[in-house]
CSV table of C-alpha atoms (C1' of nucleotides) in Angstrom, one decimal:
chain,number,residue,atom,x,y,z
A,1,MET,CA,-89.4,6.6,61.2
A,2,PRO,CA,-86.8,6.6,64.0
A,3,ARG,CA,-86.8,4.2,66.8
A,4,TYR,CA,-87.1,5.7,70.3
A,5,ALA,CA,-84.0,4.3,71.5
A,6,ASP,CA,-82.0,6.5,68.7
A,7,VAL,CA,-83.8,9.6,69.4
A,8,MET,CA,-82.7,9.1,73.1
A,9,SER,CA,-79.0,8.2,72.6
A,10,THR,CA,-77.8,9.5,69.8
A,11,PRO,CA,-78.1,13.1,67.8
A,12,THR,CA,-79.7,13.0,64.4
A,13,ASP,CA,-78.0,13.4,61.3
A,14,ASP,CA,-79.5,16.6,60.5
A,15,GLN,CA,-78.6,17.8,64.0
A,16,LEU,CA,-75.0,16.7,63.1
A,17,ALA,CA,-75.3,18.5,59.6
A,18,SER,CA,-76.4,21.7,61.6
A,19,LEU,CA,-73.8,21.8,64.0
A,20,GLY,CA,-71.2,21.2,61.4
A,21,ALA,CA,-72.5,24.0,59.3
A,22,ALA,CA,-72.2,26.3,62.2
A,23,PHE,CA,-68.9,25.4,63.4
A,24,ASP,CA,-67.9,25.6,60.0
A,25,ALA,CA,-69.2,29.4,59.5
A,26,PHE,CA,-68.0,29.9,62.9
A,27,ALA,CA,-64.3,29.5,62.3
A,28,ARG,CA,-64.5,31.6,59.1
A,29,ARG,CA,-66.6,34.3,61.0
A,30,TYR,CA,-64.9,34.8,64.0
A,31,LYS,CA,-61.4,34.3,62.7
A,32,LEU,CA,-59.6,37.0,64.9
A,33,PRO,CA,-58.6,40.0,62.7
A,34,ASP,CA,-54.7,39.6,62.4
A,35,GLU,CA,-53.4,41.9,64.9
A,36,LEU,CA,-54.8,45.4,63.7
A,37,GLY,CA,-53.0,47.6,66.1
A,38,SER,CA,-49.7,45.8,67.2
A,39,GLU,CA,-46.5,46.5,65.2
A,40,THR,CA,-45.5,43.0,64.6
A,41,GLN,CA,-48.1,40.1,64.5
A,42,LEU,CA,-47.5,36.8,66.3
A,43,ASN,CA,-48.7,33.6,65.0
A,44,GLU,CA,-51.2,31.3,66.7
A,45,LEU,CA,-48.8,29.2,68.6
A,46,ASP,CA,-46.8,32.2,70.0
A,47,LYS,CA,-50.0,33.8,71.1
A,48,GLN,CA,-51.0,30.6,73.1
A,49,THR,CA,-47.6,30.6,74.4
A,50,LEU,CA,-47.9,33.9,75.5
A,51,ILE,CA,-50.9,33.6,77.4
A,52,TYR,CA,-49.9,30.2,79.2
A,53,VAL,CA,-46.8,32.1,80.6
A,54,ALA,CA,-49.2,34.8,81.6
A,55,ASP,CA,-51.2,32.3,83.4
A,56,HIS,CA,-48.2,30.4,84.8
A,57,PRO,CA,-45.4,32.7,85.6
A,58,GLY,CA,-42.3,30.6,86.2
A,59,CYS,CA,-43.3,27.7,84.1
A,60,GLY,CA,-40.9,25.9,81.9
A,61,PRO,CA,-41.1,25.1,78.2
A,62,THR,CA,-42.1,21.6,78.8
A,63,ASP,CA,-45.1,22.3,80.8
A,64,ILE,CA,-46.3,24.6,77.8
A,65,ALA,CA,-45.5,21.9,75.4
A,66,ARG,CA,-47.5,19.3,77.5
A,67,PHE,CA,-50.4,21.6,77.7
A,68,LEU,CA,-50.7,22.6,74.1
A,69,ALA,CA,-49.9,18.9,72.9
A,70,VAL,CA,-46.9,20.0,70.7
A,71,PRO,CA,-43.1,18.6,70.6
A,72,ASN,CA,-40.7,20.6,73.1
A,73,THR,CA,-38.6,21.8,70.3
A,74,THR,CA,-41.7,23.8,68.8
A,75,ILE,CA,-42.4,25.6,72.0
A,76,SER,CA,-38.6,26.2,72.2
A,77,SER,CA,-38.7,27.9,68.6
A,78,ALA,CA,-41.9,29.8,70.2
A,79,THR,CA,-40.2,31.0,73.2
A,80,ASP,CA,-37.1,32.0,71.1
A,81,ARG,CA,-39.3,34.2,69.0
A,82,LEU,CA,-41.1,35.7,72.1
A,83,ALA,CA,-37.6,36.5,73.7
A,84,LYS,CA,-36.2,37.9,70.5
A,85,ARG,CA,-39.0,40.5,70.5
A,86,GLY,CA,-38.7,41.2,74.2
A,87,LEU,CA,-41.9,39.6,75.3
A,88,LEU,CA,-40.5,37.1,77.3
A,89,GLU,CA,-37.7,36.5,79.9
A,90,ARG,CA,-35.9,33.4,80.5
A,91,HIS,CA,-34.3,32.8,84.2
A,92,ARG,CA,-32.2,30.1,85.5
A,93,PRO,CA,-34.0,29.1,88.7
A,94,GLU,CA,-31.5,28.2,91.7
A,95,GLY,CA,-33.4,25.1,92.5
A,96,ASP,CA,-32.6,23.3,89.3
A,97,ARG,CA,-30.3,25.0,87.0
A,98,ARG,CA,-31.2,22.8,83.9
A,99,ALA,CA,-34.6,24.3,84.0
A,100,VAL,CA,-35.7,27.8,82.9
A,101,ALA,CA,-38.3,29.9,84.4
A,102,LEU,CA,-40.2,31.7,81.9
A,103,GLN,CA,-41.9,35.1,82.6
A,104,LEU,CA,-43.4,37.9,80.5
A,105,SER,CA,-41.8,41.4,80.3
A,106,ALA,CA,-43.9,44.5,80.6
A,107,ASP,CA,-44.4,44.5,76.9
A,108,GLY,CA,-45.0,40.7,76.9
A,109,LYS,CA,-48.0,41.3,79.5
A,110,ALA,CA,-49.6,44.1,77.8
A,111,ARG,CA,-49.5,42.0,74.6
A,112,ALA,CA,-51.1,39.0,76.4
A,113,ASP,CA,-53.7,41.4,77.7
A,114,ALA,CA,-54.5,42.5,74.1
A,115,ILE,CA,-55.0,39.4,72.8
A,116,VAL,CA,-57.1,38.2,76.0
A,117,ALA,CA,-59.2,41.3,75.2
A,118,ALA,CA,-59.7,40.7,71.6
A,119,TYR,CA,-60.6,37.1,72.4
A,120,ARG,CA,-63.0,38.4,74.9
A,121,ASP,CA,-64.5,40.6,72.3
A,122,ILE,CA,-65.0,37.8,70.2
A,123,CYS,CA,-67.0,36.0,72.7
A,124,ARG,CA,-69.0,39.3,73.3
A,125,ARG,CA,-70.0,39.4,69.7
A,126,MET,CA,-70.9,35.8,69.7
A,127,LEU,CA,-73.3,36.3,72.6
A,128,GLU,CA,-74.8,39.5,71.7
A,129,PRO,CA,-77.6,37.7,69.5
A,130,LEU,CA,-78.7,35.8,72.5
A,131,SER,CA,-81.0,36.8,74.9
A,132,PRO,CA,-79.8,36.7,78.6
A,133,ALA,CA,-81.6,33.5,79.5
A,134,GLU,CA,-80.3,31.8,76.2
A,135,ARG,CA,-76.6,33.2,77.0
A,136,LYS,CA,-76.7,31.3,80.5
A,137,ASN,CA,-77.9,28.2,78.8
A,138,PHE,CA,-75.6,28.3,76.0
A,139,ILE,CA,-72.7,28.5,78.5
A,140,ARG,CA,-74.2,25.9,80.5
A,141,MET,CA,-74.2,23.6,78.2
A,142,ILE,CA,-70.8,24.3,76.2
A,143,THR,CA,-69.1,24.0,79.8
A,144,LYS,CA,-70.9,20.6,80.1
A,145,ILE,CA,-69.5,19.5,76.7
A,146,VAL,CA,-66.3,20.5,77.2
A,147,HIS,CA,-65.9,18.9,80.8
A,148,HIS,CA,-67.6,15.9,79.9
A,149,GLU,CA,-65.0,12.9,79.9
A,150,ASP,CA,-65.2,10.5,77.2
B,1,MET,CA,-74.3,46.8,91.4
B,2,PRO,CA,-75.1,46.6,87.5
B,3,ARG,CA,-77.6,48.7,85.8
B,4,TYR,CA,-80.6,46.9,84.5
B,5,ALA,CA,-79.8,48.0,80.9
B,6,ASP,CA,-76.4,46.4,80.9
B,7,VAL,CA,-77.9,43.2,82.5
B,8,MET,CA,-80.1,43.0,79.4
B,9,SER,CA,-78.0,44.1,76.8
B,10,THR,CA,-74.4,42.6,77.3
B,11,PRO,CA,-73.2,39.4,78.7
B,12,THR,CA,-71.6,39.7,82.1
B,13,ASP,CA,-67.5,39.4,82.8
B,14,ASP,CA,-68.3,35.9,84.2
B,15,GLN,CA,-70.1,34.8,81.1
B,16,LEU,CA,-67.2,36.0,78.7
B,17,ALA,CA,-64.8,34.5,81.0
B,18,SER,CA,-66.6,31.0,81.0
B,19,LEU,CA,-67.2,31.0,77.4
B,20,GLY,CA,-63.7,32.0,76.5
B,21,ALA,CA,-62.5,29.0,78.9
B,22,ALA,CA,-64.9,26.8,77.2
B,23,PHE,CA,-63.7,27.5,73.7
B,24,ASP,CA,-60.1,27.3,74.7
B,25,ALA,CA,-60.6,23.8,76.1
B,26,PHE,CA,-62.7,23.1,73.1
B,27,ALA,CA,-59.8,23.6,70.7
B,28,ARG,CA,-57.6,21.7,72.6
B,29,ARG,CA,-60.1,18.8,73.3
B,30,TYR,CA,-61.6,18.6,69.8
B,31,LYS,CA,-58.4,19.0,67.7
B,32,LEU,CA,-58.9,16.4,65.1
B,33,PRO,CA,-56.6,13.4,65.4
B,34,ASP,CA,-54.3,14.0,62.5
B,35,GLU,CA,-55.7,11.6,59.8
B,36,LEU,CA,-55.1,8.2,61.4
B,37,GLY,CA,-56.1,5.9,58.6
B,38,SER,CA,-55.2,7.9,55.5
B,39,GLU,CA,-51.7,7.3,54.0
B,40,THR,CA,-50.6,10.9,53.6
B,41,GLN,CA,-51.9,13.7,55.8
B,42,LEU,CA,-53.3,17.0,54.4
B,43,ASN,CA,-53.0,20.2,56.0
B,44,GLU,CA,-55.9,22.3,57.3
B,45,LEU,CA,-55.9,24.5,54.1
B,46,ASP,CA,-55.9,21.7,51.7
B,47,LYS,CA,-58.9,20.0,53.8
B,48,GLN,CA,-61.0,23.1,53.4
B,49,THR,CA,-60.2,23.4,49.9
B,50,LEU,CA,-60.8,19.9,49.1
B,51,ILE,CA,-64.4,20.1,50.9
B,52,TYR,CA,-64.9,23.4,48.9
B,53,VAL,CA,-64.5,21.6,45.6
B,54,ALA,CA,-66.5,18.8,47.0
B,55,ASP,CA,-69.4,21.2,47.3
B,56,HIS,CA,-68.6,23.1,44.6
B,57,PRO,CA,-68.0,21.2,41.4
B,58,GLY,CA,-66.4,23.3,38.6
B,59,CYS,CA,-65.7,26.1,40.9
B,60,GLY,CA,-62.4,28.1,40.2
B,61,PRO,CA,-59.4,28.9,42.7
B,62,THR,CA,-60.5,32.3,43.0
B,63,ASP,CA,-64.0,31.3,44.2
B,64,ILE,CA,-62.1,29.1,46.9
B,65,ALA,CA,-59.8,32.0,48.0
B,66,ARG,CA,-62.7,34.2,48.4
B,67,PHE,CA,-64.5,31.9,50.4
B,68,LEU,CA,-61.6,31.0,52.6
B,69,ALA,CA,-60.3,34.5,52.9
B,70,VAL,CA,-56.9,33.7,51.8
B,71,PRO,CA,-54.6,34.9,48.6
B,72,ASN,CA,-55.1,33.4,45.2
B,73,THR,CA,-51.5,32.1,45.1
B,74,THR,CA,-52.0,30.3,48.4
B,75,ILE,CA,-55.2,28.5,46.9
B,76,SER,CA,-52.9,28.0,43.9
B,77,SER,CA,-50.4,26.2,46.0
B,78,ALA,CA,-53.2,24.2,47.8
B,79,THR,CA,-54.8,22.9,44.4
B,80,ASP,CA,-51.2,22.0,43.3
B,81,ARG,CA,-50.7,19.8,46.2
B,82,LEU,CA,-54.1,18.2,45.8
B,83,ALA,CA,-53.6,17.7,42.0
B,84,LYS,CA,-50.1,16.3,42.7
B,85,ARG,CA,-51.6,13.6,45.0
B,86,GLY,CA,-54.3,12.7,42.5
B,87,LEU,CA,-57.2,14.2,44.6
B,88,LEU,CA,-58.3,17.0,42.4
B,89,GLU,CA,-58.3,17.7,38.7
B,90,ARG,CA,-58.3,20.7,36.4
B,91,HIS,CA,-60.1,21.4,33.3
B,92,ARG,CA,-60.0,24.5,31.0
B,93,PRO,CA,-63.8,25.2,30.2
B,94,GLU,CA,-64.8,26.0,26.6
B,95,GLY,CA,-66.5,29.2,27.7
B,96,ASP,CA,-63.8,31.1,29.1
B,97,ARG,CA,-60.2,29.6,28.5
B,98,ARG,CA,-58.4,31.5,31.1
B,99,ALA,CA,-60.4,30.0,33.9
B,100,VAL,CA,-59.9,26.6,35.4
B,101,ALA,CA,-62.9,24.5,36.6
B,102,LEU,CA,-61.9,22.1,39.5
B,103,GLN,CA,-63.3,18.8,40.2
B,104,LEU,CA,-62.3,16.0,42.5
B,105,SER,CA,-61.3,12.6,41.3
B,106,ALA,CA,-62.8,9.4,42.9
B,107,ASP,CA,-60.0,9.4,45.5
B,108,GLY,CA,-60.5,13.2,46.2
B,109,LYS,CA,-64.2,12.3,46.7
B,110,ALA,CA,-63.5,9.5,49.1
B,111,ARG,CA,-60.8,11.5,50.9
B,112,ALA,CA,-63.4,14.5,51.3
B,113,ASP,CA,-66.1,12.0,52.6
B,114,ALA,CA,-63.6,10.8,54.9
B,115,ILE,CA,-63.0,14.4,56.2
B,116,VAL,CA,-66.5,15.1,56.6
B,117,ALA,CA,-67.0,11.9,58.7
B,118,ALA,CA,-64.2,12.5,60.8
B,119,TYR,CA,-65.6,16.1,61.2
B,120,ARG,CA,-69.2,14.6,62.0
B,121,ASP,CA,-67.7,12.0,64.6
B,122,ILE,CA,-66.3,15.3,66.5
B,123,CYS,CA,-70.0,16.8,66.4
B,124,ARG,CA,-71.3,13.7,67.6
B,125,ARG,CA,-69.0,13.4,70.5
B,126,MET,CA,-69.7,16.9,71.3
B,127,LEU,CA,-73.3,16.6,71.3
B,128,GLU,CA,-73.5,13.3,73.4
B,129,PRO,CA,-73.3,14.6,77.0
B,130,LEU,CA,-76.4,16.7,76.3
B,131,SER,CA,-79.9,15.5,76.5
B,132,PRO,CA,-82.2,15.5,73.4
B,133,ALA,CA,-83.8,18.6,74.3
B,134,GLU,CA,-80.5,20.5,75.1
B,135,ARG,CA,-79.2,19.3,71.8
B,136,LYS,CA,-82.0,20.9,69.8
B,137,ASN,CA,-81.6,24.2,72.0
B,138,PHE,CA,-77.9,24.1,71.5
B,139,ILE,CA,-77.8,23.9,67.9
B,140,ARG,CA,-80.6,26.5,67.6
B,141,MET,CA,-78.7,29.0,69.5
B,142,ILE,CA,-75.1,28.4,67.8
B,143,THR,CA,-77.2,28.7,64.3
B,144,LYS,CA,-78.5,32.0,65.6
B,145,ILE,CA,-75.1,33.3,66.7
B,146,VAL,CA,-73.4,32.3,63.2
B,147,HIS,CA,-76.4,33.6,61.1
B,148,HIS,CA,-76.4,37.0,63.1
B,149,GLU,CA,-75.3,40.2,61.1
B,150,ASP,CA,-73.2,42.7,62.9
C,1,DA,C1',-59.9,45.3,13.7
C,2,DT,C1',-56.5,46.9,16.9
C,3,DT,C1',-54.8,48.6,21.0
C,4,DG,C1',-55.2,48.8,26.1
C,5,DA,C1',-56.9,47.4,30.2
C,6,DA,C1',-58.8,43.8,33.3
C,7,DT,C1',-59.0,39.0,34.8
C,8,DA,C1',-57.9,34.1,35.7
C,9,DG,C1',-54.2,31.7,37.1
C,10,DT,C1',-49.6,30.1,37.6
C,11,DA,C1',-44.0,30.3,38.5
C,12,DC,C1',-40.8,31.8,41.5
C,13,DG,C1',-38.7,32.7,45.5
C,14,DA,C1',-38.3,34.7,50.4
C,15,DA,C1',-39.4,34.4,54.9
C,16,DC,C1',-41.2,31.6,58.2
C,17,DT,C1',-42.9,27.4,60.8
C,18,DT,C1',-42.8,22.6,62.8
C,19,DC,C1',-40.4,19.2,64.5
C,20,DG,C1',-36.9,15.2,64.5
C,21,DT,C1',-32.0,14.2,65.7
C,22,DT,C1',-28.2,15.5,68.2
C,23,DT,C1',-25.7,17.9,71.9
C,24,DT,C1',-25.0,20.3,76.1
C,25,DA,C1',-25.5,20.9,80.9
C,26,DA,C1',-27.3,19.3,85.3
C,27,DC,C1',-29.4,16.2,88.5
C,28,DT,C1',-30.0,11.3,90.4
C,29,DT,C1',-28.9,6.8,92.2
C,30,DC,C1',-26.4,3.1,93.3
D,1,DG,C1',-18.0,8.9,90.7
D,2,DA,C1',-20.1,6.5,86.7
D,3,DA,C1',-24.2,5.8,84.3
D,4,DG,C1',-28.7,7.0,83.3
D,5,DT,C1',-32.2,10.6,83.2
D,6,DT,C1',-34.0,15.0,82.3
D,7,DA,C1',-34.6,20.2,80.8
D,8,DA,C1',-33.6,22.9,77.1
D,9,DA,C1',-31.5,24.6,72.9
D,10,DA,C1',-28.8,24.2,68.5
D,11,DC,C1',-29.2,22.7,64.2
D,12,DG,C1',-31.2,21.3,59.9
D,13,DA,C1',-34.8,19.4,56.8
D,14,DA,C1',-39.3,19.5,54.8
D,15,DG,C1',-43.1,22.0,54.1
D,16,DT,C1',-46.3,26.6,54.2
D,17,DT,C1',-47.7,31.3,53.1
D,18,DC,C1',-48.0,34.8,50.2
D,19,DG,C1',-46.1,38.9,47.5
D,20,DT,C1',-44.2,39.8,42.8
D,21,DA,C1',-43.7,39.0,38.2
D,22,DC,C1',-45.6,36.7,34.2
D,23,DT,C1',-48.5,34.3,30.6
D,24,DA,C1',-52.9,33.5,28.5
D,25,DT,C1',-57.5,35.5,27.6
D,26,DT,C1',-61.3,38.3,27.3
D,27,DC,C1',-63.5,42.9,27.2
D,28,DA,C1',-63.9,47.7,25.6
D,29,DA,C1',-63.3,51.6,22.8
D,30,DT,C1',-62.1,53.6,19.4
DNA sequence: ATTGAATAGTACGAACTTCGTTTTAACTTC
DNA sequence: GAAGTTAAAACGAAGTTCGTACTATTCAAT
């Protein structure tokens, strides 16, 4: 029989197992369907990069690297691929001519929108089995989890 | 002003945006810390493979491939790497000598346990900011989401 | 029995990624 | 203006995925 303090302060083993199993199934079930419509598919890093630039026009490679927690050279490769596909443009800003200001081309914007839309569809499918009240609650809790500082 | 039916049947755009943002932060915050203790680190596929074999001793490569939704040859590579590291053993079963029955070595089992433990720690950290009642509820909802058939 | 098709798995190689090291270019500062 | 710092890219090594081709068995049907 568990002590009161344990029940209050830490999740039970059963709960951890359930959550683990759920996330496991999660990853497999909601793995986004490798670019059905688009001609050439982008890998995960490139998608993340594209979306970051969409949200932060004029940012530099280093900003992205910091945000995604990968080495600078890795982002350099990613932006290279995206530029080569015509999705992203590099500009030398007048202020600091070492820097590079990134922004999306029209194609790049369309692609970013498509990715976000696919992402949103997944979210929609996930929320569907919940009742409106549950949805509200679920989002509240997951937001709490994510915003919580260690 | 939204119609009643919409409010009831589909998540709102705000909800989708919140959930999307939460998962986004999720992936970055709870990215497991690349094998701190272990000598050599395994990539994600190899970890998944190891854990599948731990849970299904005697299974074959094809079973794993089906489960993880990747080509057979990819699993062949993965089991190769794991065998080379001494984490996994291949046996020819008497019943069908084309097949291969996979099982973990002692090292493999230990490694699988460590991975599961790390995974569980992440789950623990996630549940921590929630109250006991919220935890129960959260797990109930996420289980409902995952088990729901389209 | 024998031949043909199906099945489990592997070998091999091409294409692609990540990321460390090195290099280039442009500020800073003293 | 010389030295150090910073942004970014070039280059290359190591490792991954996955398609094609191949081997070894088993099954099926005549």
